[in-house]
Coordinates of C-alpha atoms and ligand atoms in Angstrom, one line a residue:
X1448 CA 51.2 -4.6 -20.6
X1449 CA 47.6 -3.5 -20.6
X1450 CA 45.6 -5.3 -17.8
X1451 CA 42.8 -7.6 -19.0
X1452 CA 39.3 -7.3 -17.6
X1453 CA 36.3 -9.6 -18.1
X1454 CA 32.9 -8.1 -17.7
X1455 CA 30.1 -10.6 -17.2
X1456 CA 26.8 -9.4 -18.5
X1457 CA 26.0 -6.7 -21.1
X1458 CA 23.2 -4.9 -19.2
X1459 CA 23.6 -1.1 -18.8
X1460 CA 25.8 -1.7 -15.8
X1461 CA 28.2 -4.0 -17.6
X1462 CA 28.4 -1.8 -20.6
X1463 CA 29.1 1.2 -18.5
X1464 CA 31.9 -0.6 -16.6
X1465 CA 33.3 -1.9 -19.9
X1466 CA 33.2 1.6 -21.6
X1467 CA 34.9 3.3 -18.6
X1468 CA 37.7 0.7 -18.3
X1469 CA 38.3 0.6 -22.1
X1470 CA 38.7 4.3 -22.1
X1471 CA 41.3 3.9 -19.3
X1472 CA 43.3 1.6 -21.6
X1473 CA 42.3 -1.8 -20.2
X1474 CA 41.7 -4.7 -22.6
X1475 CA 38.0 -5.5 -21.9
X1476 CA 36.0 -8.5 -23.0
X1477 CA 32.2 -8.6 -22.3
X1478 CA 30.6 -12.0 -21.9
X1479 CA 26.8 -12.2 -22.4
X1480 CA 24.6 -15.3 -22.1
X1481 CA 21.8 -14.0 -24.4
X1482 CA 22.1 -13.4 -28.1
X1483 CA 21.6 -9.6 -27.9
X1484 CA 23.1 -7.0 -25.6
X1485 CA 21.3 -4.7 -23.2
X1486 CA 20.1 -7.1 -20.6
X1487 CA 16.7 -6.1 -19.2
X1488 CA 16.8 -3.1 -21.6
X1489 CA 17.2 -5.2 -24.7
X1490 CA 15.2 -4.6 -27.9
X1491 CA 12.9 -7.2 -29.4
X1492 CA 12.6 -6.9 -33.2
X1493 CA 9.9 -8.9 -34.9
X1494 CA 9.8 -10.1 -38.5
X1495 CA 6.7 -8.1 -39.2
X1496 CA 8.2 -4.7 -38.4
X1497 CA 7.8 -4.0 -34.7
X1498 CA 10.6 -2.9 -32.4
X1499 CA 9.9 -3.3 -28.7
X1500 CA 11.9 -2.0 -25.8
X1501 CA 11.7 -5.1 -23.6
X1502 CA 12.1 -3.3 -20.3
X1503 CA 12.6 0.4 -19.6
X1504 CA 10.3 3.0 -21.1
X1505 CA 10.7 5.9 -18.6
X1506 CA 13.7 8.2 -19.2
X1507 CA 14.5 9.7 -15.8
X1508 CA 17.6 11.3 -14.2
X1509 CA 18.6 12.8 -17.5
X1510 CA 21.7 14.4 -15.9
X1511 CA 23.1 10.8 -15.4
X1512 CA 23.0 10.2 -19.2
X1513 CA 24.6 13.6 -19.9
X1514 CA 27.4 12.9 -17.4
X1515 CA 28.0 9.4 -18.9
X1516 CA 28.3 10.7 -22.4
X1517 CA 30.4 13.6 -21.2
X1518 CA 32.9 11.2 -19.8
X1519 CA 33.6 10.1 -23.4
X1520 CA 33.5 13.6 -25.0
X1521 CA 29.9 13.2 -26.2
X1522 CA 26.4 14.3 -25.4
X1523 CA 23.1 12.4 -25.6
X1524 CA 22.0 14.3 -28.7
X1525 CA 25.0 12.8 -30.6
X1526 CA 23.1 9.5 -30.4
X1527 CA 19.4 10.1 -29.9
X1528 CA 16.9 12.9 -29.8
X1529 CA 14.6 13.5 -26.8
X1530 CA 11.0 14.7 -27.3
X1531 CA 9.3 16.1 -24.3
X1532 CA 5.9 14.4 -24.1
X1533 CA 2.7 16.5 -23.6
X1534 CA 0.9 15.1 -21.8
X1535 CA 3.8 13.6 -19.9
X1536 CA 1.5 10.7 -19.0
X1537 CA -2.1 9.8 -18.6
X1538 CA -3.7 8.2 -15.5
X1539 CA -6.9 6.3 -15.9
X1540 CA -8.9 6.3 -12.6
X1541 CA -12.1 4.9 -14.1
X1542 CA -14.6 5.1 -16.9
X1543 CA -14.4 8.6 -18.3
X1544 CA -12.2 9.6 -15.4
X1545 CA -8.8 10.2 -17.0
X1546 CA -6.2 12.8 -15.9
X1547 CA -3.6 13.9 -18.4
X1548 CA -0.5 15.3 -16.7
X1549 CA 0.7 18.3 -18.7
X1550 CA 4.4 19.0 -19.0
X1551 CA 4.0 22.7 -18.4
X1552 CA 4.3 23.5 -14.6
X1553 CA 1.7 26.2 -14.7
X1554 CA -0.8 23.9 -16.4
X1555 CA 0.1 21.3 -13.9
X1556 CA -0.7 23.7 -11.0
X1557 CA -4.0 24.6 -12.6
X1558 CA -4.8 20.9 -13.0
X1559 CA -4.1 20.3 -9.3
X1560 CA -6.2 23.3 -8.2
X1561 CA -9.1 22.1 -10.4
X1562 CA -9.0 18.7 -8.5
X1563 CA -8.4 20.1 -5.0
X1564 CA -8.2 23.7 -3.9
X1565 CA -4.8 24.5 -2.3
X1566 CA -3.1 21.4 -3.7
X1567 CA -0.8 23.4 -6.1
X1568 CA 0.9 24.9 -3.0
X1569 CA 1.3 21.4 -1.5
X1570 CA 2.7 20.2 -4.9
X1571 CA 5.3 23.0 -4.8
X1572 CA 6.4 22.0 -1.3
X1573 CA 6.6 18.4 -2.4
X1574 CA 8.7 19.3 -5.5
X1575 CA 11.0 21.5 -3.4
X1576 CA 11.7 18.6 -1.0
X1577 CA 12.1 16.2 -3.9
X1578 CA 14.6 18.5 -5.5
X1579 CA 16.6 18.7 -2.2
X1580 CA 16.6 15.0 -1.7
X1581 CA 17.7 14.4 -5.4
X1582 CA 20.5 16.8 -5.0
X1583 CA 21.7 15.3 -1.7
X1584 CA 21.5 11.9 -3.3
X1585 CA 23.4 12.8 -6.4
X1586 CA 26.1 14.8 -4.7
X1587 CA 26.6 12.8 -1.6
X1588 CA 25.4 9.2 -2.2
X1589 CA 25.1 7.6 -5.5
X1590 CA 28.7 7.8 -6.8
X1591 CA 30.0 6.2 -3.6
X1592 CA 30.9 2.5 -3.6
X1593 CA 29.0 1.7 -0.4
X1594 CA 31.9 -0.2 1.2
X1595 CA 31.7 1.2 4.7
X1596 CA 29.3 3.1 7.0
X1597 CA 31.6 6.0 7.4
X1598 CA 31.1 7.1 3.8
X1599 CA 27.5 7.8 4.6
X1600 CA 27.8 9.6 8.0
X1601 CA 25.7 12.6 7.0
X1602 CA 22.4 13.7 8.4
X1603 CA 21.0 14.4 5.0
X1604 CA 20.9 10.7 4.3
X1605 CA 17.9 10.3 6.6
X1606 CA 15.9 11.6 3.6
X1607 CA 16.7 8.3 1.8
X1608 CA 14.3 6.2 3.8
X1609 CA 11.5 6.1 1.2
X1610 CA 10.3 2.7 0.1
X1611 CA 10.0 1.6 -3.6
X1612 CA 8.4 -1.5 -4.9
X1613 CA 10.6 -4.1 -6.6
X1614 CA 8.2 -6.8 -8.0
X1615 CA 8.3 -9.1 -10.9
X1616 CA 6.1 -8.3 -13.9
X1617 CA 3.7 -9.9 -16.4
X1618 CA 4.4 -8.1 -19.7
X1619 CA 2.7 -8.3 -23.1
X1620 CA 4.4 -7.0 -26.3
X1621 CA 1.6 -6.4 -28.9
X1622 CA 1.6 -5.3 -32.5
X1623 CA -1.8 -3.9 -33.6
X1624 CA -2.8 -3.2 -37.2
X1625 CA -4.7 0.0 -36.5
X1626 CA -4.3 3.3 -34.6
X1627 CA -5.9 3.5 -31.1
X1628 CA -6.9 7.1 -30.6
X1629 CA -7.5 7.2 -26.9
X1630 CA -4.1 6.0 -25.9
X1631 CA -1.3 8.4 -25.0
X1632 CA 2.4 7.4 -25.0
X1633 CA 2.3 6.5 -21.2
X1634 CA -0.9 5.3 -19.7
X1635 CA -1.3 4.3 -16.1
X1636 CA -4.4 2.3 -15.1
X1637 CA -5.2 3.1 -11.5
X1638 CA -8.8 2.1 -11.9
X1639 CA -8.6 -0.5 -9.1
X1640 CA -7.4 -0.3 -5.5
X1641 CA -3.6 0.2 -5.3
X1642 CA -3.5 -1.0 -1.7
X1643 CA -5.0 -4.4 -2.5
X1644 CA -2.6 -4.9 -5.5
X1645 CA 0.4 -3.8 -3.4
X1646 CA -0.7 -6.2 -0.6
X1647 CA -0.9 -9.0 -3.2
X1648 CA 2.7 -8.2 -4.3
X1649 CA 4.4 -8.0 -0.8
X1650 CA 2.3 -9.0 2.2
X1651 CA 0.3 -11.9 0.7
X1652 CA 2.1 -12.8 -2.5
X1653 CA -0.3 -14.1 -5.1
X1654 CA -1.6 -13.4 -8.6
X1655 CA -3.6 -10.1 -8.2
X1656 CA -7.4 -10.1 -7.9
X1657 CA -7.8 -6.7 -9.6
X1658 CA -4.5 -5.5 -10.9
X1659 CA -3.3 -2.1 -11.8
X1660 CA -1.3 -2.0 -15.0
X1661 CA 0.7 0.3 -17.3
X1662 CA 0.4 0.6 -21.1
X1663 CA 3.1 2.2 -23.2
X1664 CA 2.3 3.0 -26.8
X1665 CA 5.7 4.0 -28.2
X1666 CA 4.4 4.3 -31.7
X1667 CA 2.6 7.5 -30.6
X1668 CA 6.0 9.2 -30.6
X1669 CA 8.4 7.1 -32.6
X1670 CA 7.3 6.1 -36.1
X1671 CA 10.1 3.6 -36.5
X1672 CA 8.8 1.1 -33.9
X1673 CA 5.8 -0.1 -35.9
X1674 CA 4.6 -0.3 -39.6
X1675 CA 2.7 2.7 -40.8
X1676 CA -0.8 2.9 -39.4
X1677 CA 0.0 0.3 -36.7
X1678 CA 0.5 0.7 -32.9
X1679 CA 3.3 -0.8 -30.8
X1680 CA 1.9 -1.6 -27.4
X1681 CA 3.7 -2.7 -24.2
X1682 CA 1.6 -3.8 -21.3
X1683 CA 3.1 -4.3 -17.8
X1684 CA 1.4 -5.6 -14.7
X1685 CA 3.4 -5.7 -11.5
X1686 CA 3.5 -9.1 -9.9
X1687 CA 4.9 -10.7 -6.8
X1688 CA 8.1 -12.6 -7.3
X1689 CA 8.5 -16.4 -6.9
X1690 CA 4.9 -17.3 -8.0
X1691 CA 3.9 -20.2 -10.3
X1692 CA 3.9 -18.9 -13.8
X1693 CA 2.0 -20.8 -16.5
X1694 CA 0.7 -20.0 -20.0
X1695 CA -2.9 -20.4 -18.7
X1696 CA -2.4 -17.8 -16.0
X1697 CA -0.8 -15.4 -18.5
X1698 CA -3.8 -15.8 -20.9
X1699 CA -6.3 -15.3 -18.1
X1700 CA -4.7 -12.0 -17.2
X1701 CA -4.3 -11.0 -20.9
X1702 CA -8.1 -11.3 -21.3
X1703 CA -8.7 -9.4 -18.0
X1704 CA -6.4 -6.5 -19.1
X1705 CA -7.7 -6.4 -22.6
X1706 CA -11.3 -6.2 -21.4
X1707 CA -10.4 -3.1 -19.4
X1708 CA -8.2 -1.6 -22.2
X1709 CA -10.9 -2.1 -24.8
X1710 CA -13.5 -0.6 -22.5
X1711 CA -11.3 2.4 -21.8
X1712 CA -10.4 3.0 -25.5
X1713 CA -13.9 2.2 -26.7
X1714 CA -12.3 0.1 -29.4
X1715 CA -12.0 -3.5 -30.2
X1716 CA -8.3 -4.3 -30.2
X1717 CA -7.9 -8.1 -30.0
X1718 CA -8.9 -8.9 -33.6
X1719 CA -6.2 -6.5 -34.9
X1720 CA -3.3 -8.0 -33.0
X1721 CA -0.7 -9.3 -35.5
X1722 CA 2.1 -9.8 -33.0
X1723 CA 1.9 -11.0 -29.4
X1724 CA 4.5 -12.2 -26.9
X1725 CA 4.1 -12.6 -23.2
X1726 CA 7.0 -12.3 -20.7
X1727 CA 6.9 -13.2 -17.0
X1728 CA 8.6 -14.7 -14.0
X1729 CA 9.9 -17.9 -15.8
X1730 CA 11.5 -15.7 -18.5
X1731 CA 13.2 -13.4 -16.0
X1732 CA 14.7 -16.5 -14.4
X1733 CA 15.8 -18.2 -17.7
X1734 CA 17.0 -15.1 -19.5
X1735 CA 18.7 -13.2 -16.7
X1736 CA 19.3 -15.8 -14.0
X1737 CA 17.0 -13.5 -12.0
X1738 CA 16.4 -14.6 -8.4
X1739 CA 12.7 -15.6 -8.1
X1740 CA 12.1 -13.8 -11.4
X1741 CA 12.4 -10.3 -10.0
X1742 CA 12.3 -7.6 -12.6
X1743 CA 13.9 -4.7 -10.7
X1744 CA 16.2 -6.2 -8.1
X1745 CA 15.7 -5.3 -4.4
X1746 CA 13.0 -3.1 -3.0
X1747 CA 14.5 0.2 -2.0
X1748 CA 13.9 0.1 1.7
X1749 CA 16.1 2.0 4.2
X1750 CA 17.5 -1.3 5.4
X1751 CA 18.6 -2.1 1.8
X1752 CA 20.1 1.2 1.0
X1753 CA 23.7 2.3 0.4
X1754 CA 26.2 0.0 2.2
X1755 CA 23.3 -2.2 3.3
X1756 CA 22.9 -3.3 -0.3
X1757 CA 24.8 -6.4 -1.6
X1758 CA 28.5 -5.3 -1.6
X1759 CA 30.1 -4.0 -4.8
X1760 CA 33.2 -6.0 -3.9
X1761 CA 33.4 -9.8 -3.6
X1762 CA 34.5 -10.8 -0.1
X1763 CA 36.7 -13.7 -1.2
X1764 CA 38.2 -12.6 -4.5
X1765 CA 40.0 -9.3 -4.4
X1766 CA 39.8 -8.7 -8.1
X1767 CA 36.0 -9.4 -8.5
X1768 CA 33.6 -6.5 -8.3
X1769 CA 29.9 -6.2 -8.9
X1770 CA 27.9 -3.6 -10.8
X1771 CA 24.2 -3.3 -11.6
X1772 CA 20.7 -2.8 -10.2
X1773 CA 21.3 -5.2 -7.2
X1774 CA 24.1 -3.2 -5.8
X1775 CA 24.7 0.5 -5.2
X1776 CA 23.0 2.8 -6.0
X1777 CA 20.0 0.7 -7.0
X1778 CA 17.6 -0.3 -9.7
X1779 CA 16.8 1.6 -13.0
X1780 CA 18.9 2.5 -16.0
X1781 CA 20.6 5.6 -14.7
X1782 CA 21.6 4.0 -11.3
X1783 CA 22.9 1.0 -13.3
X1784 CA 25.0 3.3 -15.4
X1785 CA 26.4 5.0 -12.3
X1786 CA 27.0 1.6 -10.7
X1787 CA 29.1 0.6 -13.7
X1788 CA 31.3 3.7 -13.3
X1789 CA 31.7 3.1 -9.5
X1790 CA 32.8 -0.5 -10.1
X1791 CA 35.2 0.6 -12.8
X1792 CA 36.8 3.1 -10.4
X1793 CA 37.1 0.5 -7.7
X1794 CA 38.7 -2.0 -10.0
X1795 CA 41.1 0.6 -11.3
X1796 CA 42.1 1.6 -7.7
X1797 CA 42.6 -2.1 -6.9
X1798 CA 44.9 -2.6 -9.9
X1799 CA 46.8 0.7 -9.3
X1800 CA 47.6 -0.5 -5.7
X1801 CA 48.9 -3.9 -6.7
Ligands
FAD2210 C1 9.9 -4.6 -17.4 C2 10.9 -3.6 -16.9 C3 10.7 -2.2 -16.9 C4 11.6 -1.3 -16.5 N1 11.4 0.0 -16.6 C5 12.3 0.9 -16.3 C6 12.2 2.3 -16.7 O1 11.1 2.7 -17.2 N2 13.2 3.1 -16.4 C7 14.4 2.7 -15.9 O2 15.3 3.5 -15.7 N3 14.6 1.4 -15.5 C8 13.6 0.5 -15.8 N4 13.8 -0.8 -15.5 C9 15.0 -1.2 -14.7 C10 16.2 -1.3 -15.6 O3 15.9 -1.9 -16.8 C11 17.3 -2.1 -14.9 O4 17.5 -1.6 -13.6 C12 18.6 -2.1 -15.6 O5 18.4 -2.2 -17.0 C13 19.5 -3.2 -15.0 O6 20.7 -3.2 -15.7 P1 21.8 -4.2 -15.1 O7 23.0 -4.1 -16.0 O8 22.0 -4.0 -13.7 O9 21.2 -5.7 -15.2 P2 20.6 -6.5 -16.5 O10 20.0 -5.6 -17.5 O11 19.8 -7.6 -15.9 O12 21.9 -7.1 -17.1 C14 22.6 -8.3 -16.7 C15 23.1 -9.0 -17.9 O13 23.9 -10.1 -17.4 C16 23.6 -11.2 -18.2 N5 23.9 -12.4 -17.5 C17 23.3 -13.0 -16.4 N6 23.9 -14.1 -16.0 C18 25.0 -14.3 -16.9 C19 26.0 -15.2 -17.0 N7 26.1 -16.2 -16.1 N8 26.9 -15.1 -18.0 C20 26.8 -14.1 -18.9 N9 25.9 -13.1 -18.8 C21 25.0 -13.2 -17.8 C22 22.1 -11.1 -18.5 O14 21.7 -11.8 -19.6 C23 22.0 -9.6 -18.7 O15 22.2 -9.2 -20.1 C24 12.8 -1.7 -15.9 C25 13.1 -3.1 -15.8 C26 12.2 -4.0 -16.3 C27 12.5 -5.5 -16.2

């Protein structure tokens, strides 16, 4: 008889687990509390023709997607087509102070040199180290279940002590009935002090005084996400978890962000908005049962890495395993996909040993 498995949650991790177990011949049911699948990576389709990705907008660790599809005899291009953006992204440092990051490495070196002599060499050293760390992580760390210290006894792991932020977010999904020329696909607003905003997220949690924010304009690349001649705009402002979240506060920050966005683009945008939805701490809690409204799970500190993350295996029920951004290897779509596979392997081992 085929063993039955229940997967709770249809985020990338749950779907990855379900797909791997179904391929192995298990009878899998996926239970999802929301009306659509995808979890934090769901889509929001509006009646007036916009399609928003509710969460992720950065495609990273492409090898993980390739490996996932390969497990089922496919490749990513069987399902979607990737377009390499140029510029890859744009950073706004201030009025008329915008740096467009080119996708060509030689042009990137030239850009660095134009900003600071000798920095291209430093960039090359940084990239070499990053490549080394990535390869160590991929080969020795991320596909392990993190159940014991001995799996990780390896000096290379000391490279994994870098810290990443895991805040909540205030998000706006906007439909705009005209094109906004000065926006790129990815736009990072670093026109205020990063240290102050980071401090207001972690050390002194509060609504930020002068927030940094990110604007993704997917309609620059994909014509299917907005009606012709319109823009699809996603705005994200990182925010401390567990704060009071009210409509008034959201509106206050909407006006603050739009003032800066309109100034940067030299265009009036607010009168052209024909779709607007905000999303914040209260929504993360009610939609995903997210603790304190976190958007990305745990911060990636050394003390929360690998087997120091919440365990993939339940301590009381032998046949209950966890997958997803809160457990190994960590937050993000690719790690969640890996996590789903790791949990599936653990469950299969458990059943085979019964
Ligand atoms: C705003 C935002 C931007 C992001 N940007 C990026 C990015 O650019 N690139 C990237 O790689 N990652 C990004 N991430 C992170 C990435 O989206 C997540 O790490 C990943 O999608 C998490 O997948 P998951 O399956 O672990 O969890 P989730 O997606 O949270 O899935 C869990 C699922 O379980 C369901 N559920 C919860 N409780 C129950 C219950 N009791 N019964 C049934 N179902 C339940 C939830 O509804 C949800 O569907 C972003 C996340 C957010 C929020």
